[in-house]
Coordinates of N, CA and C in Angstrom, one line a residue:
M167 N -2.7 69.0 -11.7 CA -4.2 69.1 -12.0 C -4.9 67.8 -11.5
R168 N -4.2 66.6 -11.7 CA -4.9 65.4 -11.2 C -5.1 65.4 -9.7
R169 N -4.1 65.9 -9.0 CA -4.2 66.0 -7.5 C -5.4 66.9 -7.1
E170 N -5.5 68.0 -7.8 CA -6.6 69.0 -7.6 C -7.9 68.3 -7.8
I171 N -8.1 67.6 -8.9 CA -9.3 66.9 -9.2 C -9.6 65.8 -8.1
E172 N -8.6 65.0 -7.8 CA -8.8 63.9 -6.8 C -9.1 64.5 -5.4
G173 N -8.5 65.6 -5.1 CA -8.8 66.3 -3.8 C -10.3 66.8 -3.8
K174 N -10.7 67.3 -4.9 CA -12.1 67.8 -5.0 C -13.1 66.7 -4.9
M175 N -12.7 65.5 -5.6 CA -13.6 64.3 -5.5 C -13.7 63.8 -4.1
A176 N -12.6 63.8 -3.3 CA -12.5 63.4 -1.9 C -13.4 64.3 -1.1
E177 N -13.4 65.6 -1.3 CA -14.2 66.5 -0.5 C -15.7 66.2 -0.7
N178 N -16.1 65.8 -1.9 CA -17.5 65.6 -2.2 C -17.9 64.2 -2.0
S179 N -17.0 63.3 -1.7 CA -17.3 61.9 -1.5 C -18.0 61.6 -0.1
P180 N -18.8 60.6 0.0 CA -19.4 60.3 1.3 C -18.2 59.9 2.2
R181 N -18.4 60.1 3.5 CA -17.5 59.7 4.5 C -17.8 58.2 4.8
L182 N -16.7 57.4 5.0 CA -16.9 56.0 5.2 C -16.6 55.8 6.7
A183 N -17.5 55.0 7.3 CA -17.3 54.6 8.7 C -17.6 53.2 9.0
V184 N -17.1 52.6 10.1 CA -17.3 51.2 10.4 C -17.9 51.2 11.8
R185 N -18.8 50.2 12.0 CA -19.5 50.1 13.3 C -19.6 48.7 13.8
A186 N -19.6 48.5 15.1 CA -19.6 47.1 15.6 C -21.0 46.7 16.1
V187 N -21.5 45.6 15.6 CA -22.7 45.0 16.2 C -22.2 44.0 17.2
L188 N -22.1 44.4 18.4 CA -21.4 43.7 19.5 C -22.5 43.2 20.5
V189 N -22.9 41.9 20.3 CA -23.8 41.3 21.2 C -23.1 40.3 22.2
H190 N -23.4 40.5 23.5 CA -22.7 39.7 24.5 C -23.8 39.3 25.5
E191 N -24.0 38.0 25.7 CA -24.9 37.5 26.6 C -26.3 38.1 26.5
G192 N -26.8 38.3 25.2 CA -28.1 38.8 24.9 C -28.2 40.3 25.0
H193 N -27.1 41.0 25.1 CA -27.1 42.5 25.2 C -26.3 43.0 24.1
L194 N -26.8 44.1 23.5 CA -26.1 44.9 22.4 C -25.4 46.1 23.0
L195 N -24.2 46.3 22.7 CA -23.5 47.5 23.1 C -23.9 48.7 22.3
L196 N -24.4 49.8 23.0 CA -24.7 51.1 22.3 C -23.9 52.2 23.0
V197 N -23.6 53.2 22.2 CA -23.0 54.4 22.7 C -23.8 55.6 22.2
N198 N -23.5 56.8 22.9 CA -24.2 58.0 22.5 C -23.6 58.5 21.2
A199 N -24.5 59.1 20.4 CA -24.1 59.5 19.0 C -23.6 60.9 19.0
Y200 N -23.9 61.7 19.9 CA -23.4 63.1 20.0 C -22.8 63.5 21.3
P201 N -21.9 64.4 21.4 CA -21.2 64.7 22.6 C -22.1 65.7 23.5
D202 N -21.7 65.8 24.8 CA -22.2 66.8 25.7 C -23.7 66.8 25.8
G203 N -24.4 65.6 25.7 CA -25.8 65.5 25.9 C -26.6 66.3 24.8
K204 N -25.9 66.6 23.7 CA -26.6 67.3 22.6 C -27.8 66.6 22.1
S205 N -27.8 65.2 22.2 CA -28.9 64.4 21.8 C -29.0 63.1 22.6
D206 N -30.1 62.5 22.7 CA -30.3 61.3 23.4 C -30.1 60.1 22.4
L207 N -29.8 60.3 21.2 CA -29.6 59.3 20.1 C -28.5 58.4 20.5
M208 N -28.7 57.1 20.4 CA -27.7 56.0 20.6 C -27.4 55.3 19.3
C209 N -26.2 54.7 19.2 CA -25.8 54.0 18.0 C -24.8 52.9 18.4
A210 N -24.4 52.1 17.4 CA -23.4 51.1 17.7 C -22.0 51.8 17.7
P211 N -21.1 51.4 18.5 CA -19.8 52.0 18.5 C -19.0 51.8 17.2
G212 N -18.2 52.8 16.9 CA -17.4 52.8 15.7 C -17.1 54.2 15.3
G213 N -16.6 54.4 14.0 CA -16.3 55.7 13.6 C -15.6 55.7 12.2
G214 N -15.1 56.8 11.9 CA -14.5 57.1 10.6 C -13.3 56.2 10.3
V215 N -13.2 55.9 9.0 CA -12.1 55.0 8.5 C -10.9 55.9 8.1
E216 N -9.7 55.5 8.6 CA -8.5 56.2 8.2 C -7.9 55.5 7.0
R217 N -7.5 56.3 6.0 CA -6.9 55.9 4.8 C -5.7 55.0 5.1
G218 N -5.6 53.9 4.3 CA -4.4 53.0 4.5 C -4.5 52.0 5.6
S219 N -5.7 52.0 6.2 CA -5.9 51.0 7.3 C -7.1 50.2 6.9
A220 N -7.0 48.8 7.1 CA -8.1 48.0 6.8 C -9.4 48.3 7.6
L221 N -10.6 48.0 7.1 CA -11.8 48.3 7.8 C -11.8 47.6 9.2
P222 N -11.5 46.3 9.3 CA -11.5 45.7 10.6 C -10.5 46.3 11.6
D223 N -9.3 46.7 11.1 CA -8.4 47.4 12.0 C -8.9 48.8 12.4
N224 N -9.6 49.5 11.6 CA -10.2 50.7 12.0 C -11.3 50.5 13.1
L225 N -12.0 49.4 12.9 CA -13.1 49.1 13.9 C -12.5 48.8 15.2
V226 N -11.5 47.9 15.2 CA -10.8 47.6 16.5 C -10.4 48.8 17.2
R227 N -9.7 49.7 16.5 CA -9.2 51.0 17.1 C -10.4 51.9 17.6
E228 N -11.4 52.0 16.8 CA -12.6 52.9 17.2 C -13.3 52.4 18.4
V229 N -13.5 51.1 18.4 CA -14.3 50.5 19.6 C -13.4 50.6 20.8
F230 N -12.1 50.4 20.7 CA -11.3 50.6 21.9 C -11.3 52.0 22.4
E231 N -11.1 53.0 21.4 CA -11.1 54.4 21.8 C -12.4 54.8 22.5
E232 N -13.5 54.3 22.0 CA -14.8 54.7 22.6 C -15.2 54.0 23.8
T233 N -14.8 52.7 24.0 CA -15.3 51.9 25.1 C -14.2 51.2 26.0
G234 N -13.0 51.1 25.5 CA -11.9 50.4 26.2 C -12.0 48.9 26.0
L235 N -12.9 48.4 25.2 CA -13.1 47.0 25.0 C -12.2 46.5 23.8
Q236 N -11.7 45.3 24.0 CA -11.0 44.6 22.9 C -12.0 43.7 22.2
I237 N -11.9 43.7 20.8 CA -12.9 42.9 20.0 C -12.2 42.2 18.9
A238 N -12.9 41.2 18.4 CA -12.6 40.5 17.2 C -13.7 40.8 16.2
V239 N -13.3 41.2 15.0 CA -14.2 41.6 14.0 C -14.6 40.4 13.1
G240 N -15.9 40.2 12.9 CA -16.4 39.2 12.1 C -16.9 39.7 10.7
V241 N -18.0 39.1 10.2 CA -18.4 39.4 8.9 C -19.3 40.7 8.9
P242 N -19.4 41.4 7.7 CA -20.3 42.5 7.6 C -21.7 42.0 7.7
C243 N -22.6 42.9 8.3 CA -24.0 42.5 8.4 C -25.0 43.6 8.1
L244 N -24.5 44.8 7.8 CA -25.4 45.9 7.5 C -24.6 47.0 6.8
V245 N -25.2 47.6 5.8 CA -24.7 48.8 5.2 C -25.8 49.8 5.4
N246 N -25.5 51.0 6.0 CA -26.4 52.0 6.2 C -25.8 53.3 5.7
E247 N -26.7 54.2 5.1 CA -26.2 55.5 4.7 C -27.2 56.6 5.1
F248 N -26.6 57.7 5.5 CA -27.4 58.8 5.9 C -26.8 60.1 5.4
H249 N -27.6 61.2 5.3 CA -27.0 62.5 4.8 C -27.8 63.6 5.5
D250 N -27.2 64.8 5.3 CA -27.9 66.0 5.7 C -28.4 66.7 4.5
P251 N -29.8 66.6 4.3 CA -30.4 67.2 3.1 C -30.1 68.7 3.0
E252 N -29.8 69.4 4.1 CA -29.6 70.8 4.1 C -28.1 71.2 3.9
G253 N -27.2 70.1 3.8 CA -25.8 70.4 3.8 C -25.1 69.4 2.9
D254 N -23.8 69.3 3.1 CA -22.9 68.4 2.3 C -22.6 67.0 2.9
F255 N -23.1 66.8 4.2 CA -22.7 65.6 4.9 C -23.4 64.4 4.3
H256 N -22.7 63.3 4.0 CA -23.2 62.0 3.6 C -22.2 61.0 4.1
Q257 N -22.8 60.0 4.9 CA -21.9 59.0 5.5 C -22.5 57.6 5.1
V258 N -21.5 56.7 4.9 CA -21.9 55.3 4.6 C -21.2 54.5 5.8
D259 N -22.0 53.8 6.6 CA -21.6 53.0 7.7 C -21.6 51.5 7.2
I260 N -20.5 50.8 7.5 CA -20.5 49.3 7.3 C -20.4 48.7 8.7
Y261 N -21.4 47.9 9.0 CA -21.5 47.3 10.3 C -21.0 45.8 10.2
F262 N -20.2 45.5 11.2 CA -19.6 44.1 11.3 C -20.1 43.4 12.6
R263 N -20.4 42.1 12.5 CA -20.6 41.4 13.7 C -19.3 41.2 14.4
C264 N -19.3 41.5 15.7 CA -18.0 41.4 16.5 C -18.3 40.7 17.8
T265 N -17.2 40.2 18.4 CA -17.2 39.6 19.7 C -16.2 40.2 20.6
V266 N -16.5 40.2 21.9 CA -15.5 40.7 22.9 C -14.4 39.7 23.1
T267 N -13.2 40.1 23.1 CA -12.1 39.1 23.3 C -11.5 39.1 24.7
G268 N -11.9 40.1 25.5 CA -11.4 40.2 26.9 C -12.7 40.3 27.7
S269 N -12.5 41.2 28.7 CA -13.7 41.4 29.6 C -14.7 42.3 28.9
A270 N -16.0 42.0 29.2 CA -17.1 42.8 28.6 C -17.5 43.9 29.5
D271 N -16.8 44.1 30.6 CA -17.2 45.2 31.5 C -16.7 46.5 31.0
V272 N -17.7 47.4 30.9 CA -17.4 48.8 30.4 C -17.1 49.7 31.6
D273 N -16.0 50.2 31.7 CA -15.6 51.1 32.8 C -16.3 52.4 32.7
P274 N -17.1 52.8 33.6 CA -17.8 54.1 33.5 C -16.9 55.3 33.5
A275 N -15.6 55.1 34.0 CA -14.7 56.2 34.0 C -13.9 56.3 32.7
W276 N -14.1 55.4 31.8 CA -13.3 55.4 30.5 C -13.6 56.7 29.8
Q277 N -12.6 57.3 29.2 CA -12.8 58.5 28.5 C -12.3 58.4 27.0
D278 N -13.3 58.7 26.2 CA -13.0 58.7 24.7 C -12.0 59.9 24.5
A279 N -11.0 59.6 23.8 CA -10.0 60.7 23.5 C -10.6 61.9 22.9
E280 N -11.6 61.7 22.0 CA -12.3 62.9 21.4 C -13.4 63.5 22.2
R281 N -13.7 62.8 23.4 CA -14.7 63.3 24.3 C -16.1 63.4 23.6
I282 N -16.3 62.5 22.7 CA -17.7 62.4 22.0 C -18.5 61.3 22.8
V283 N -18.0 60.1 23.0 CA -18.7 59.1 23.6 C -18.6 59.2 25.1
T284 N -19.7 59.5 25.8 CA -19.7 59.6 27.2 C -20.7 58.6 27.9
D285 N -21.5 57.9 27.0 CA -22.5 57.0 27.5 C -22.3 55.7 26.7
R286 N -22.0 54.6 27.5 CA -21.8 53.3 26.9 C -22.7 52.3 27.7
R287 N -23.5 51.5 27.0 CA -24.4 50.6 27.8 C -24.7 49.4 27.0
W288 N -24.8 48.3 27.7 CA -25.3 47.0 27.1 C -26.8 47.0 27.3
V289 N -27.5 46.8 26.3 CA -29.0 46.8 26.3 C -29.6 45.5 25.8
T290 N -30.7 45.1 26.4 CA -31.5 44.0 25.9 C -32.4 44.5 24.7
P291 N -33.0 43.6 24.0 CA -34.0 44.1 23.0 C -35.1 44.9 23.6
D292 N -35.6 44.5 24.8 CA -36.7 45.2 25.4 C -36.2 46.6 25.8
E293 N -35.0 46.7 26.4 CA -34.5 48.0 26.8 C -34.2 48.9 25.6
M294 N -33.8 48.3 24.5 CA -33.6 49.0 23.2 C -34.8 49.7 22.7
R295 N -36.0 49.1 22.9 CA -37.2 49.7 22.4 C -37.5 51.0 23.1
G296 N -37.0 51.2 24.3 CA -37.2 52.4 25.0 C -36.2 53.5 24.7
L297 N -35.3 53.3 23.8 CA -34.3 54.3 23.4 C -34.5 54.8 22.0
R298 N -33.9 55.9 21.8 CA -33.9 56.4 20.4 C -32.6 55.9 19.8
V299 N -32.7 55.0 18.8 CA -31.5 54.4 18.2 C -31.5 54.5 16.7
K300 N -30.4 54.7 16.1 CA -30.2 54.7 14.7 C -29.1 53.7 14.3
P301 N -29.2 53.0 13.2 CA -30.3 53.0 12.3 C -31.5 52.2 12.8
D302 N -32.6 52.4 12.1 CA -33.9 51.8 12.6 C -33.7 50.2 12.6
S303 N -32.9 49.7 11.7 CA -32.8 48.2 11.6 C -31.8 47.6 12.5
L304 N -31.2 48.4 13.4 CA -30.1 47.9 14.2 C -30.6 46.7 15.1
A305 N -31.7 46.8 15.8 CA -32.2 45.8 16.6 C -32.4 44.5 15.9
Q306 N -33.0 44.6 14.7 CA -33.3 43.4 13.9 C -32.0 42.7 13.5
V307 N -31.0 43.6 13.1 CA -29.7 43.0 12.6 C -29.0 42.4 13.8
A308 N -29.0 43.0 15.0 CA -28.3 42.5 16.1 C -28.9 41.2 16.7
F309 N -30.3 41.2 16.8 CA -30.9 40.1 17.5 C -31.7 39.2 16.6
G310 N -31.7 39.5 15.3 CA -32.3 38.6 14.3 C -31.3 37.7 13.6
N311 N -31.7 37.0 12.6 CA -30.9 36.1 11.9 C -30.6 36.5 10.4
D312 N -30.9 37.7 10.1 CA -30.6 38.1 8.7 C -29.2 38.1 8.4
P313 N -28.8 37.6 7.2 CA -27.4 37.5 6.8 C -26.7 38.9 6.6
I314 N -27.3 39.7 5.8 CA -26.8 41.1 5.6 C -28.0 42.0 5.1
S315 N -27.9 43.2 5.6 CA -29.0 44.1 5.3 C -28.5 45.4 4.7
Y316 N -29.4 46.2 4.1 CA -29.1 47.5 3.6 C -30.1 48.5 4.0
D317 N -29.8 49.5 4.7 CA -30.7 50.6 5.0 C -30.5 51.7 4.0
P318 N -31.5 52.1 3.2 CA -31.3 53.1 2.2 C -31.0 54.5 2.8
L319 N -30.6 55.4 2.0 CA -30.2 56.8 2.4 C -31.4 57.4 3.1
E320 N -31.0 57.9 4.3 CA -32.0 58.6 5.2 C -31.5 59.9 5.7
P321 N -32.3 60.8 6.0 CA -31.8 62.1 6.6 C -31.2 61.9 7.9
I322 N -30.2 62.7 8.2 CA -29.5 62.6 9.5 C -30.4 63.0 10.6
V323 N -30.3 62.3 11.8 CA -31.1 62.6 12.9 C -30.3 63.2 14.0
R324 N -30.7 64.2 14.7 CA -30.0 64.8 15.8 C -30.7 64.6 17.1

């Protein structure tokens, strides 16, 4: 009975994800948020947390899978949550300040194992203003001096 209750709670719990605020030489790394050109929305690299693995370890894995880059994970700088008001989806993202530990060159031929991330780019604050990016506070967090921020629950954007 306890397992059944715990399983039900896990089904209804928000998904936890980690993301990298990776600024290198005045540029922030962004990746596409949806596969196959389904949307032009860009976001910070990262993804879902695997049970039994520390948040920084998950982030190192996710960034490598999506970009081929090696990173060092620093301190948390943003908590963002979003949901689908028409469905059951609810996700909480924890953003960490990160640094590249090897080359910052993103190989355009790199392939994400899940084939979700197909666009990776380093952008300046000016370039970022011309893109559709979530969360709304990402530019301020990346290029500002705020210690830690929270973006309240917002509807998912496609």
